[in-house]
Coordinates of C-alpha atoms (C1' of nucleotides) in Angstrom, one line a residue:
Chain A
X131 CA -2.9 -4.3 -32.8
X132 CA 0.1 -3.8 -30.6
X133 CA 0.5 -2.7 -27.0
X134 CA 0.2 1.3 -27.7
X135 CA -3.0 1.4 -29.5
X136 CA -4.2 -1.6 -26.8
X137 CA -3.7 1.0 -24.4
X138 CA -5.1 4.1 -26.1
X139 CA -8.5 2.1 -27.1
X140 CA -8.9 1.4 -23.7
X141 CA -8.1 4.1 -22.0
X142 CA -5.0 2.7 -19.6
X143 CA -1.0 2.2 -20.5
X144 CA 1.2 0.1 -21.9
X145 CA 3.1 -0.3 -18.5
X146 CA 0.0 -1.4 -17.3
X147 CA -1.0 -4.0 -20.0
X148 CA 3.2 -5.5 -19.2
X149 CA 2.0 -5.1 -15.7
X150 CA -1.0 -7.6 -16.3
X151 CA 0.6 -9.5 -18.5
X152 CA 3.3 -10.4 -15.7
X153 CA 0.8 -11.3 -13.5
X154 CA -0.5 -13.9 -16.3
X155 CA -3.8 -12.3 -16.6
X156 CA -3.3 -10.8 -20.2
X157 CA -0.7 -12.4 -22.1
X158 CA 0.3 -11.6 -25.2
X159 CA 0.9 -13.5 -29.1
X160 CA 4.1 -11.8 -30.1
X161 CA 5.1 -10.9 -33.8
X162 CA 8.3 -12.1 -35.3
X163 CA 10.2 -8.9 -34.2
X164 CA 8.9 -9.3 -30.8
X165 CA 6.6 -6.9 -30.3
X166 CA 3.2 -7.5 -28.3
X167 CA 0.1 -8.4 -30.9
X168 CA -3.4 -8.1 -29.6
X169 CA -6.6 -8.4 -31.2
X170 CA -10.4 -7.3 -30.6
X171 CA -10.9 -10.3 -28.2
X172 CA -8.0 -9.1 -26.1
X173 CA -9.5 -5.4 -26.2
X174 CA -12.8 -6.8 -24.5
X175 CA -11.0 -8.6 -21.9
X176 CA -9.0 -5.4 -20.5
X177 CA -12.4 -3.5 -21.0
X178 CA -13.8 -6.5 -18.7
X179 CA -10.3 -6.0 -16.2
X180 CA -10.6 -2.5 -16.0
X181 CA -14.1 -1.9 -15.2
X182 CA -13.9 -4.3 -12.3
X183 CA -10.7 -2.4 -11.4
X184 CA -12.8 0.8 -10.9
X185 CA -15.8 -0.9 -8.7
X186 CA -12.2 -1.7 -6.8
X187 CA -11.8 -5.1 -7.4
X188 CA -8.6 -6.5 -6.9
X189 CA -6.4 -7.5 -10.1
X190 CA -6.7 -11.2 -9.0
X191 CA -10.2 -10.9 -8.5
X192 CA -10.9 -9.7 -11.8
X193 CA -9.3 -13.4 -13.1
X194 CA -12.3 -15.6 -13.3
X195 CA -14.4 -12.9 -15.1
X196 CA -11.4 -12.6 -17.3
X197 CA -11.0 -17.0 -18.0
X198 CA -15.0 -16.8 -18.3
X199 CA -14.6 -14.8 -21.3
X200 CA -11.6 -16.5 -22.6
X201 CA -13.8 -19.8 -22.4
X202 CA -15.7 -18.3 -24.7
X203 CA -19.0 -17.3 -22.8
X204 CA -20.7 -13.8 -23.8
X205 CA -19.9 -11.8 -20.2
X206 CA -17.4 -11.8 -17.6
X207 CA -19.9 -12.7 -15.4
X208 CA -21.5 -15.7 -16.8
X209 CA -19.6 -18.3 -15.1
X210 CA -20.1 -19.5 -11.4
X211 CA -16.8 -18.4 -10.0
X212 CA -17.5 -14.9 -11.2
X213 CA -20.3 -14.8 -9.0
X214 CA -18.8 -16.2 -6.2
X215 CA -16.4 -13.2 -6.9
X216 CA -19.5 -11.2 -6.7
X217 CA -21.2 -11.9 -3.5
X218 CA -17.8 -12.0 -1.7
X219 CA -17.2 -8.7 -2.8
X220 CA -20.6 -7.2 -1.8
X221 CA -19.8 -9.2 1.8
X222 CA -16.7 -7.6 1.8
X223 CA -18.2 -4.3 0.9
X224 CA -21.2 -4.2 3.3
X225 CA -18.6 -5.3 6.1
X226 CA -16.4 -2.3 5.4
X227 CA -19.4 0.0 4.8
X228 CA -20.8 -0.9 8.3
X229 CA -17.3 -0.2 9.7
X230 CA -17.0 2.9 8.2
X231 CA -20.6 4.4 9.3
X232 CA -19.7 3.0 12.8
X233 CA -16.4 5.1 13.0
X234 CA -17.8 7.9 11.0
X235 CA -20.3 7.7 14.3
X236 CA -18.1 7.4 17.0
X237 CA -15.8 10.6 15.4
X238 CA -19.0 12.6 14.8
X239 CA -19.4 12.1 18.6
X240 CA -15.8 13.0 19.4
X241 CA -16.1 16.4 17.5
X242 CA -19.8 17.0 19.3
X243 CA -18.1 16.5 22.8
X244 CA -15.1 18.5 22.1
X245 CA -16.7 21.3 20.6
X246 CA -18.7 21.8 23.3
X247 CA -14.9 22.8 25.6
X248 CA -13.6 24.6 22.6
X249 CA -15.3 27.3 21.3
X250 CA -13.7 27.3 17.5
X251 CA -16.6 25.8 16.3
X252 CA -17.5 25.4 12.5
X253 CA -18.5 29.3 11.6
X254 CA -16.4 32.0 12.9
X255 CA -19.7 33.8 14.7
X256 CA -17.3 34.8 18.0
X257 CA -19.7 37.2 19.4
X258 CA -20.6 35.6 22.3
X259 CA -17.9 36.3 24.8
X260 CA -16.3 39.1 24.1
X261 CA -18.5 42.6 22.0
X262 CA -15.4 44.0 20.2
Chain B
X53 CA 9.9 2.5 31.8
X54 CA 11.5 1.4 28.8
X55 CA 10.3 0.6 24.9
X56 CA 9.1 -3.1 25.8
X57 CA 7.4 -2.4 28.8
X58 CA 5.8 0.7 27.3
X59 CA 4.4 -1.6 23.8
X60 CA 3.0 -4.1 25.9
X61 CA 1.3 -1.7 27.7
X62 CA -0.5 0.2 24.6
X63 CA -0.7 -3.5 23.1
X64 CA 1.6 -2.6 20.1
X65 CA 5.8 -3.1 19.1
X66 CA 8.6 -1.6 19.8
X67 CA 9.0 -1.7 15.7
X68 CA 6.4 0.5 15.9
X69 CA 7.4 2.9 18.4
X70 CA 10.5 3.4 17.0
X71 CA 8.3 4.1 13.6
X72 CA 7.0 7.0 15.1
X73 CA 9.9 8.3 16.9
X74 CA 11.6 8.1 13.5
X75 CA 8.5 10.0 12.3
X76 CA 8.8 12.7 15.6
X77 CA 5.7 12.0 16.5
X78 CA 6.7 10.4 19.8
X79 CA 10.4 11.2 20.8
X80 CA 11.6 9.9 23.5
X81 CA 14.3 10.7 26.4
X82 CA 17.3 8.5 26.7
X83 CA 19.1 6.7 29.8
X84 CA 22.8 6.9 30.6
X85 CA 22.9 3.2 28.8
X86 CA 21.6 4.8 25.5
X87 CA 18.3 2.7 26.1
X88 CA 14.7 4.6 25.6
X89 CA 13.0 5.8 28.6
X90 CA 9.2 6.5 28.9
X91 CA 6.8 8.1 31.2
X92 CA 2.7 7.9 31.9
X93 CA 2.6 10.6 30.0
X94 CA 3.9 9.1 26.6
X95 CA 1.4 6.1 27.6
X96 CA -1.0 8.8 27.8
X97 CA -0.2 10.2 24.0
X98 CA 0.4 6.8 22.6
X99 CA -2.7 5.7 23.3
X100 CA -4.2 9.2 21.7
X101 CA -2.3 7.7 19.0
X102 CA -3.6 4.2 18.5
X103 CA -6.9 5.4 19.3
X104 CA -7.3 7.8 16.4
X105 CA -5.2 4.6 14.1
X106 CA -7.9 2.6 15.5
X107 CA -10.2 4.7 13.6
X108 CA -8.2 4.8 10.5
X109 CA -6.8 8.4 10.9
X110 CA -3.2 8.7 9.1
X111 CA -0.2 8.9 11.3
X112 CA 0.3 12.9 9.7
X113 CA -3.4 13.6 11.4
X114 CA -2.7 12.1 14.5
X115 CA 0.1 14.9 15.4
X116 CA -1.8 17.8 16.3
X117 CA -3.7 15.1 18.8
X118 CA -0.6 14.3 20.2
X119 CA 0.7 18.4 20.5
X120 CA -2.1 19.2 21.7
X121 CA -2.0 16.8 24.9
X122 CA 1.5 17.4 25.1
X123 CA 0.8 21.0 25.4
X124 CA -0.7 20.7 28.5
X125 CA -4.4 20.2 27.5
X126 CA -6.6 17.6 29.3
X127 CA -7.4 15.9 26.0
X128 CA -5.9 15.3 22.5
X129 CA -8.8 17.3 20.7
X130 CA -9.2 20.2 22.9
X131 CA -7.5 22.1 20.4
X132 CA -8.8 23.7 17.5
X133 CA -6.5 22.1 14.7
X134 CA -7.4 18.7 16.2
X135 CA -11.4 19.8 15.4
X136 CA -10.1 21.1 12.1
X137 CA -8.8 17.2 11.4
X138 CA -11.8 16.1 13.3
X139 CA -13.9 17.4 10.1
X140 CA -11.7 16.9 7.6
X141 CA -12.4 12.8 8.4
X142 CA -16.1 13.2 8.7
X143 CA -15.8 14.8 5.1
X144 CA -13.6 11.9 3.9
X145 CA -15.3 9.3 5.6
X146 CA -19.0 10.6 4.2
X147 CA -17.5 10.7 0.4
X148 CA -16.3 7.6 1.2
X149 CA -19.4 5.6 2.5
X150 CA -21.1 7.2 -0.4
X151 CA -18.7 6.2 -2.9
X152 CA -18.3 2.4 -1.4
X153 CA -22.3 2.5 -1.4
X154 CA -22.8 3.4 -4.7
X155 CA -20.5 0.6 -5.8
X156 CA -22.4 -1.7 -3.6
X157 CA -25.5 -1.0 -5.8
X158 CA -23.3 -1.8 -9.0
X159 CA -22.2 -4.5 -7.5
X160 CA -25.4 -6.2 -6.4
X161 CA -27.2 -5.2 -9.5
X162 CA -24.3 -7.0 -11.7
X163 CA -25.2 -9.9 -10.0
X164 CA -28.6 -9.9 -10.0
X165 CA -28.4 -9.5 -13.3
X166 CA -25.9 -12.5 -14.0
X167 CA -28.0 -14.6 -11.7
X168 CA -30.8 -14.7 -13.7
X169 CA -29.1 -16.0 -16.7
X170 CA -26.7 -18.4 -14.3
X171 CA -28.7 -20.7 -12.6
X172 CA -25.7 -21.7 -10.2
X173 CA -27.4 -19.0 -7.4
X174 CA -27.4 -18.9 -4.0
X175 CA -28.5 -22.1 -2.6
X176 CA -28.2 -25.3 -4.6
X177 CA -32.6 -26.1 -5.0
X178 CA -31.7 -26.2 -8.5
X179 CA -35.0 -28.2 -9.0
X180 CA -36.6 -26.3 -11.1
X181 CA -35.4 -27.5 -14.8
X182 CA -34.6 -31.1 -14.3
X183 CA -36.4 -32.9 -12.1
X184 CA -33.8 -36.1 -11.6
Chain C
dC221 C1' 31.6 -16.7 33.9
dC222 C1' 27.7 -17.7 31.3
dT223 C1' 23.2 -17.5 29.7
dT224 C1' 19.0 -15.3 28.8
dG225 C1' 16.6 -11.5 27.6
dC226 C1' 16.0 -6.8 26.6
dC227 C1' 18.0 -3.0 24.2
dT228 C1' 20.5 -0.5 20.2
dT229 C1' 21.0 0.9 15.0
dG230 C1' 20.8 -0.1 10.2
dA231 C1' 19.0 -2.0 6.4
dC232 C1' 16.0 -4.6 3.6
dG233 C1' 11.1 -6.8 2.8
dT234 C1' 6.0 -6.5 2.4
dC235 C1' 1.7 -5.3 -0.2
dC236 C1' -0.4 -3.2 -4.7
dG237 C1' -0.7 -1.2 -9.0
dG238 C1' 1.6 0.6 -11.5
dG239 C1' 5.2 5.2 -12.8
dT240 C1' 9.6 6.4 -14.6
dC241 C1' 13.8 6.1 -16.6
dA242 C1' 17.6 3.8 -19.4
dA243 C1' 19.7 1.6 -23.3
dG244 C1' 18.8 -0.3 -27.3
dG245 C1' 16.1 -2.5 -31.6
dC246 C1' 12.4 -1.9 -35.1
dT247 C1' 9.5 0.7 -38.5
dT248 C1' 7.9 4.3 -41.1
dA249 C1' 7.9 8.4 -43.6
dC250 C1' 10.6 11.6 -45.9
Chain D
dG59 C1' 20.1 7.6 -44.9
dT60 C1' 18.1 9.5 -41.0
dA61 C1' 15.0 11.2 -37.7
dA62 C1' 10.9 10.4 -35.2
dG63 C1' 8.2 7.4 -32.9
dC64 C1' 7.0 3.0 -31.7
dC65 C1' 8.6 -1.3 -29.3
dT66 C1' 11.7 -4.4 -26.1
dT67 C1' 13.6 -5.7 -21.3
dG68 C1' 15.4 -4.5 -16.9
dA69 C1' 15.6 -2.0 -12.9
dC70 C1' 14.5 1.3 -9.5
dC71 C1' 10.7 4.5 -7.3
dC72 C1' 6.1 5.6 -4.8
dG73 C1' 3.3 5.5 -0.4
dG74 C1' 2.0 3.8 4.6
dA75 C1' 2.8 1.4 8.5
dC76 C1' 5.2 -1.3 9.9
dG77 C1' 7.8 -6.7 9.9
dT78 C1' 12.0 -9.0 10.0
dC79 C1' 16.6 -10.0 10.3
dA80 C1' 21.6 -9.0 11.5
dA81 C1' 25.2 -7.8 14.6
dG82 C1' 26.2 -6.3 18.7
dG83 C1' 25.7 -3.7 23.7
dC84 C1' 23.8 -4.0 28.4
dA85 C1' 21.6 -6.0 32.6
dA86 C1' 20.2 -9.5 35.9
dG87 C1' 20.3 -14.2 37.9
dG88 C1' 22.7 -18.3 39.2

DNA sequence: CCTTGCCTTGACGTCCGGGTCAAGGCTTAC
DNA sequence: GTAAGCCTTGACCCGGACGTCAAGGCAAGG
Protein backbone atom coordinates (compact mmCIF):
# COMPACT_ATOMS: atom_id res chain seq x y z
CA UNK A 1 0.00 0.00 0.00
CA UNK A 2 1.56 3.35 -0.55
CA UNK A 3 1.04 6.72 1.13
CA UNK A 4 -2.32 7.71 -0.99
CA UNK A 5 -4.44 4.77 -0.27
CA UNK A 6 -2.84 4.94 3.60
CA UNK A 7 -4.48 8.07 3.75
CA UNK A 8 -7.81 7.43 2.01
CA UNK A 9 -8.37 4.04 4.24
CA UNK A 10 -8.01 6.07 7.13
CA UNK A 11 -9.59 8.93 6.55
CA UNK A 12 -6.53 11.73 6.88
CA UNK A 13 -3.64 12.87 4.16
CA UNK A 14 -0.75 12.10 2.88
CA UNK A 15 0.88 15.45 4.18
CA UNK A 16 -0.10 14.24 7.29
CA UNK A 17 1.16 10.64 7.28
CA UNK A 18 4.95 12.73 5.97
CA UNK A 19 4.06 14.94 8.87
CA UNK A 20 4.06 11.88 11.37
CA UNK A 21 6.59 10.27 9.76
CA UNK A 22 9.03 13.36 10.45
CA UNK A 23 8.15 13.35 13.83
CA UNK A 24 9.45 9.44 13.86
CA UNK A 25 6.08 8.28 14.93
CA UNK A 26 5.13 6.47 11.54
CA UNK A 27 7.97 5.68 9.51
CA UNK A 28 7.88 4.25 6.44
CA UNK A 29 9.67 0.85 4.34
CA UNK A 30 10.31 2.41 1.02
CA UNK A 31 10.11 0.54 -2.46
CA UNK A 32 12.99 0.60 -4.80
CA UNK A 33 11.70 3.76 -6.59
CA UNK A 34 11.27 5.41 -3.43
CA UNK A 35 8.00 5.65 -2.83
CA UNK A 36 6.43 5.12 0.85
CA UNK A 37 5.09 1.22 1.37
CA UNK A 38 2.79 0.48 4.21
CA UNK A 39 1.05 -2.48 5.12
CA UNK A 40 -2.16 -3.49 7.32
CA UNK A 41 -0.10 -3.23 10.55
CA UNK A 42 0.78 0.31 9.65
CA UNK A 43 -3.09 1.05 8.88
CA UNK A 44 -3.94 -0.04 12.58
CA UNK A 45 -1.35 2.09 13.99
CA UNK A 46 -2.63 5.55 12.35
CA UNK A 47 -6.18 4.24 13.20
CA UNK A 48 -4.65 3.92 16.88
CA UNK A 49 -2.87 7.79 16.28
CA UNK A 50 -5.80 9.25 15.02
CA UNK A 51 -8.38 8.34 17.33
CA UNK A 52 -6.37 9.62 20.21
CA UNK A 53 -5.89 12.68 18.05
CA UNK A 54 -9.64 13.36 18.26
CA UNK A 55 -10.12 12.74 22.17
CA UNK A 56 -7.22 15.65 21.71
CA UNK A 57 -4.33 13.97 22.63
CA UNK A 58 -1.21 15.48 21.66
CA UNK A 59 0.80 13.72 18.67
CA UNK A 60 3.61 12.86 21.23
CA UNK A 61 1.21 11.52 23.59
CA UNK A 62 -0.20 9.22 21.19
CA UNK A 63 3.65 7.47 21.04
CA UNK A 64 3.49 4.94 23.67
CA UNK A 65 0.00 3.60 22.52
CA UNK A 66 1.66 3.66 19.16
CA UNK A 67 5.33 1.51 20.38
CA UNK A 68 2.70 -0.68 22.51
CA UNK A 69 1.35 -1.90 19.37
CA UNK A 70 4.48 -2.10 17.49
CA UNK A 71 5.75 -4.40 20.42
CA UNK A 72 3.33 -6.46 19.35
CA UNK A 73 0.55 -6.37 22.10
CA UNK A 74 -3.23 -6.46 20.87
CA UNK A 75 -4.32 -2.59 21.91
CA UNK A 76 -2.70 0.64 22.13
CA UNK A 77 -3.45 0.63 25.53
CA UNK A 78 -2.09 -2.49 26.87
CA UNK A 79 1.14 -1.31 28.04
CA UNK A 80 1.80 0.67 31.38
CA UNK A 81 3.05 3.82 29.80
CA UNK A 82 -0.19 4.13 27.87
CA UNK A 83 -1.99 4.29 30.96
CA UNK A 84 0.13 6.62 32.50
CA UNK A 85 -0.78 8.56 29.32
CA UNK A 86 -4.28 7.99 30.36
CA UNK A 87 -4.69 9.18 33.84
CA UNK A 88 -2.49 12.21 33.01
CA UNK A 89 -4.74 13.10 30.48
CA UNK A 90 -7.99 12.70 32.53
CA UNK A 91 -5.88 14.94 35.33
CA UNK A 92 -5.23 17.25 32.72
CA UNK A 93 -8.77 17.25 31.60
CA UNK A 94 -10.67 17.47 34.89
CA UNK A 95 -8.10 20.47 35.67
CA UNK A 96 -9.09 22.33 32.63
CA UNK A 97 -12.78 21.30 32.92
CA UNK A 98 -12.93 22.79 36.50
CA UNK A 99 -11.22 25.96 35.07
CA UNK A 100 -13.49 26.30 32.52
CA UNK A 101 -16.94 25.90 34.71
CA UNK A 102 -15.20 28.44 37.12
CA UNK A 103 -14.82 31.14 34.37
CA UNK A 104 -17.94 30.09 32.61
CA UNK A 105 -19.22 31.21 36.39
CA UNK A 106 -17.59 34.26 36.96
CA UNK A 107 -18.66 35.54 33.13
CA UNK A 108 -22.24 34.32 33.75
CA UNK A 109 -22.03 36.71 36.74
CA UNK A 110 -20.54 39.54 34.74
CA UNK A 111 -23.45 39.41 32.13
CA UNK A 112 -26.17 39.09 35.25
CA UNK A 113 -24.61 42.39 36.79
CA UNK A 114 -24.32 44.23 33.61
CA UNK A 115 -27.59 43.46 32.27
CA UNK A 116 -29.15 44.69 35.11
CA UNK A 117 -27.57 48.71 33.93
CA UNK A 118 -28.29 47.94 30.33
CA UNK A 119 -31.49 47.26 29.27
CA UNK A 120 -30.50 45.22 25.72
CA UNK A 121 -31.12 42.23 27.34
CA UNK A 122 -31.43 38.74 25.52
CA UNK A 123 -35.17 39.24 23.78
CA UNK A 124 -35.97 42.44 22.21
CA UNK A 125 -39.37 42.80 24.56
CA UNK A 126 -38.60 46.91 24.90
CA UNK A 127 -42.02 47.70 26.16
CA UNK A 128 -41.26 48.73 29.33
CA UNK A 129 -40.07 52.29 29.14
CA UNK A 130 -41.34 53.79 26.40
CA UNK A 131 -45.42 52.58 24.75
CA UNK A 132 -44.68 53.38 21.12
CA UNK B 1 3.77 57.58 32.34
CA UNK B 2 5.59 55.70 29.94
CA UNK B 3 5.38 51.87 28.38
CA UNK B 4 7.63 50.39 31.35
CA UNK B 5 6.05 52.04 34.12
CA UNK B 6 2.62 51.43 32.60
CA UNK B 7 3.52 47.13 32.16
CA UNK B 8 4.66 46.84 35.53
CA UNK B 9 1.69 48.34 36.65
CA UNK B 10 -0.91 45.94 34.83
CA UNK B 11 1.83 43.17 35.57
CA UNK B 12 2.49 42.49 31.81
CA UNK B 13 5.47 43.63 28.85
CA UNK B 14 5.97 46.28 27.01
CA UNK B 15 6.27 43.41 24.10
CA UNK B 16 2.96 43.16 24.77
CA UNK B 17 1.68 46.49 24.71
CA UNK B 18 3.23 47.26 21.71
CA UNK B 19 1.23 43.93 20.46
CA UNK B 20 -1.82 45.52 20.98
CA UNK B 21 -1.08 48.91 19.83
CA UNK B 22 0.15 47.20 16.64
CA UNK B 23 -3.39 45.47 16.84
CA UNK B 24 -5.22 49.25 17.62
CA UNK B 25 -6.56 48.09 20.39
CA UNK B 26 -4.64 50.36 22.74
CA UNK B 27 -2.99 53.35 20.84
CA UNK B 28 -1.12 55.43 22.53
CA UNK B 29 -0.02 59.25 22.48
CA UNK B 30 3.57 60.14 21.84
CA UNK B 31 6.13 62.63 23.72
CA UNK B 32 8.28 65.20 21.92
CA UNK B 33 11.18 62.32 22.32
CA UNK B 34 9.11 59.93 20.24
CA UNK B 35 8.71 57.82 23.49
CA UNK B 36 5.01 56.40 24.45
CA UNK B 37 3.07 58.21 26.93
CA UNK B 38 0.19 56.74 29.10
CA UNK B 39 -2.48 57.89 31.31
CA UNK B 40 -4.89 56.27 34.32
CA UNK B 41 -7.08 55.86 31.88
CA UNK B 42 -5.14 53.46 29.52
CA UNK B 43 -4.30 51.61 32.97
CA UNK B 44 -7.96 51.61 33.37
CA UNK B 45 -8.60 49.88 29.72
CA UNK B 46 -5.63 47.72 29.96
CA UNK B 47 -6.69 46.15 32.81
CA UNK B 48 -10.31 45.59 31.02
CA UNK B 49 -8.02 43.92 28.79
CA UNK B 50 -6.14 41.47 30.78
CA UNK B 51 -9.06 40.84 32.71
CA UNK B 52 -11.24 39.51 30.03
CA UNK B 53 -7.43 37.50 28.60
CA UNK B 54 -7.52 36.29 32.09
CA UNK B 55 -10.63 34.60 31.29
CA UNK B 56 -9.60 33.36 27.91
CA UNK B 57 -11.48 35.89 25.77
CA UNK B 58 -9.55 36.58 22.25
CA UNK B 59 -7.80 39.80 21.81
CA UNK B 60 -10.70 40.63 18.69
CA UNK B 61 -13.52 40.24 21.74
CA UNK B 62 -11.85 42.28 24.09
CA UNK B 63 -12.29 45.55 21.77
CA UNK B 64 -15.73 46.52 22.16
CA UNK B 65 -14.80 46.22 26.15
CA UNK B 66 -12.16 48.55 25.60
CA UNK B 67 -14.59 51.10 23.19
CA UNK B 68 -16.99 50.90 25.28
CA UNK B 69 -14.89 52.31 28.43
CA UNK B 70 -13.22 54.59 26.17
CA UNK B 71 -16.46 55.90 25.23
CA UNK B 72 -17.08 57.35 28.35
CA UNK B 73 -19.05 54.52 30.05
CA UNK B 74 -18.36 53.62 33.78
CA UNK B 75 -17.49 49.97 32.80
CA UNK B 76 -16.17 47.94 29.79
CA UNK B 77 -19.56 45.92 29.51
CA UNK B 78 -22.03 48.58 29.89
CA UNK B 79 -22.57 48.45 26.31
CA UNK B 80 -24.67 46.23 24.44
CA UNK B 81 -22.10 44.63 21.94
CA UNK B 82 -19.91 43.84 25.03
CA UNK B 83 -23.22 41.72 26.38
CA UNK B 84 -23.49 40.43 22.79
CA UNK B 85 -19.66 39.01 23.30
CA UNK B 86 -20.67 38.38 26.91
CA UNK B 87 -23.02 35.49 25.40
CA UNK B 88 -21.33 34.49 22.62
CA UNK B 89 -18.43 33.04 25.45
CA UNK B 90 -21.05 31.42 27.67
CA UNK B 91 -22.25 29.69 24.38
CA UNK B 92 -18.62 28.68 23.56
CA UNK B 93 -17.59 27.93 26.92
CA UNK B 94 -20.90 25.55 27.52
CA UNK B 95 -20.17 23.49 24.10
CA UNK B 96 -16.90 23.47 25.28
CA UNK B 97 -17.31 21.94 28.90
CA UNK B 98 -19.59 19.56 27.25
CA UNK B 99 -17.43 18.52 24.64
CA UNK B 100 -14.13 18.21 27.09
CA UNK B 101 -16.64 16.20 29.44
CA UNK B 102 -17.74 13.90 27.17
CA UNK B 103 -14.17 13.11 26.32
CA UNK B 104 -13.43 12.76 29.88
CA UNK B 105 -15.96 9.87 29.94
CA UNK B 106 -14.02 8.27 26.85
CA UNK B 107 -11.23 8.84 28.47
CA UNK B 108 -11.77 7.27 31.90
CA UNK B 109 -13.77 4.48 30.42
CA UNK B 110 -10.60 3.55 28.01
CA UNK B 111 -8.83 3.11 31.07
CA UNK B 112 -10.97 1.37 33.07
CA UNK B 113 -11.19 -0.82 30.50
CA UNK B 114 -7.29 -1.39 29.90
CA UNK B 115 -6.85 -1.57 33.63
CA UNK B 116 -8.63 -4.59 34.02
CA UNK B 117 -6.62 -6.50 31.59
CA UNK B 118 -3.17 -4.46 32.79
CA UNK B 119 -2.56 -5.16 36.22
CA UNK B 120 0.13 -2.24 36.48
CA UNK B 121 -2.94 0.05 38.10
CA UNK B 122 -2.97 2.65 40.37
CA UNK B 123 -1.13 1.71 43.39
CA UNK B 124 1.55 -0.87 43.31
CA UNK B 125 -0.58 -3.81 46.06
CA UNK B 126 0.00 -6.05 43.18
CA UNK B 127 -0.48 -8.92 45.67
CA UNK B 128 -2.98 -10.50 44.37
CA UNK B 129 -1.34 -13.12 41.81
CA UNK B 130 1.92 -13.90 43.27
CA UNK B 131 2.30 -13.91 46.59
CA UNK B 132 6.45 -13.61 46.81
C1' DC C 1 32.29 62.31 29.51
C1' DC C 2 30.64 57.91 30.48
C1' DT C 3 27.72 54.49 32.00
C1' DT C 4 23.36 52.58 32.91
C1' DG C 5 18.85 52.01 31.88
C1' DC C 6 14.81 52.96 29.48
C1' DC C 7 13.03 53.82 24.96
C1' DT C 8 12.49 53.16 19.63
C1' DT C 9 11.60 50.15 15.27
C1' DG C 10 12.17 45.99 12.69
C1' DA C 11 12.46 41.42 12.06
C1' DC C 12 12.64 36.77 13.13
C1' DG C 13 11.36 32.66 16.50
C1' DT C 14 7.93 29.94 19.11
C1' DC C 15 4.24 26.20 19.43
C1' DC C 16 1.19 22.68 16.75
C1' DG C 17 -0.60 20.14 13.20
C1' DG C 18 -0.64 20.23 9.38
C1' DG C 19 -2.09 23.10 4.22
C1' DT C 20 -0.40 24.53 -0.07
C1' DC C 21 2.42 25.08 -3.80
C1' DA C 22 6.54 23.95 -6.95
C1' DA C 23 9.46 21.20 -9.73
C1' DG C 24 10.39 16.94 -11.08
C1' DG C 25 10.30 11.45 -11.26
C1' DC C 26 7.48 7.11 -11.71
C1' DT C 27 3.62 4.28 -13.40
C1' DT C 28 -0.29 3.00 -15.76
C1' DA C 29 -3.54 2.89 -19.37
C1' DC C 30 -4.44 3.82 -23.89
C1' DG D 1 4.54 7.87 -27.06
C1' DT D 2 1.96 10.50 -24.20
C1' DA D 3 -1.24 12.11 -20.86
C1' DA D 4 -3.08 11.44 -16.38
C1' DG D 5 -2.36 10.51 -11.90
C1' DC D 6 0.42 8.95 -8.45
C1' DC D 7 4.82 9.76 -5.88
C1' DT D 8 9.22 12.46 -4.14
C1' DT D 9 11.51 16.51 -1.49
C1' DG D 10 11.78 21.21 -0.15
C1' DA D 11 10.05 25.35 1.24
C1' DC D 12 6.84 28.66 2.65
C1' DC D 13 2.03 29.75 4.98
C1' DC D 14 -1.69 29.69 8.80
C1' DG D 15 -3.27 31.51 13.52
C1' DG D 16 -2.61 33.78 18.42
C1' DA D 17 -0.15 36.15 21.51
C1' DC D 18 3.48 37.32 22.27
C1' DG D 19 9.36 36.33 23.20
C1' DT D 20 13.77 37.58 21.75
C1' DC D 21 17.37 39.76 19.69
C1' DA D 22 19.67 43.73 17.03
C1' DA D 23 21.00 48.31 16.47
C1' DG D 24 20.55 52.55 17.86
C1' DG D 25 18.27 57.09 20.34
C1' DC D 26 17.47 59.52 24.74
C1' DA D 27 17.73 60.64 29.79
C1' DA D 28 19.68 60.95 34.32
C1' DG D 29 23.43 60.46 37.72
C1' DG D 30 28.21 60.92 39.04
Amino acid sequence: MRIGELAARAGTTTRTLRYYESRGLLPARRGDNGYRTYDEEDLKLLRQIRTLQDFGFDLEETRPFVECLRAGHPEGDSCPASLVVYRHKLAELDTLIEQLTSVRGQVAAQLARAEAAVPGGPEPKCELGGHA
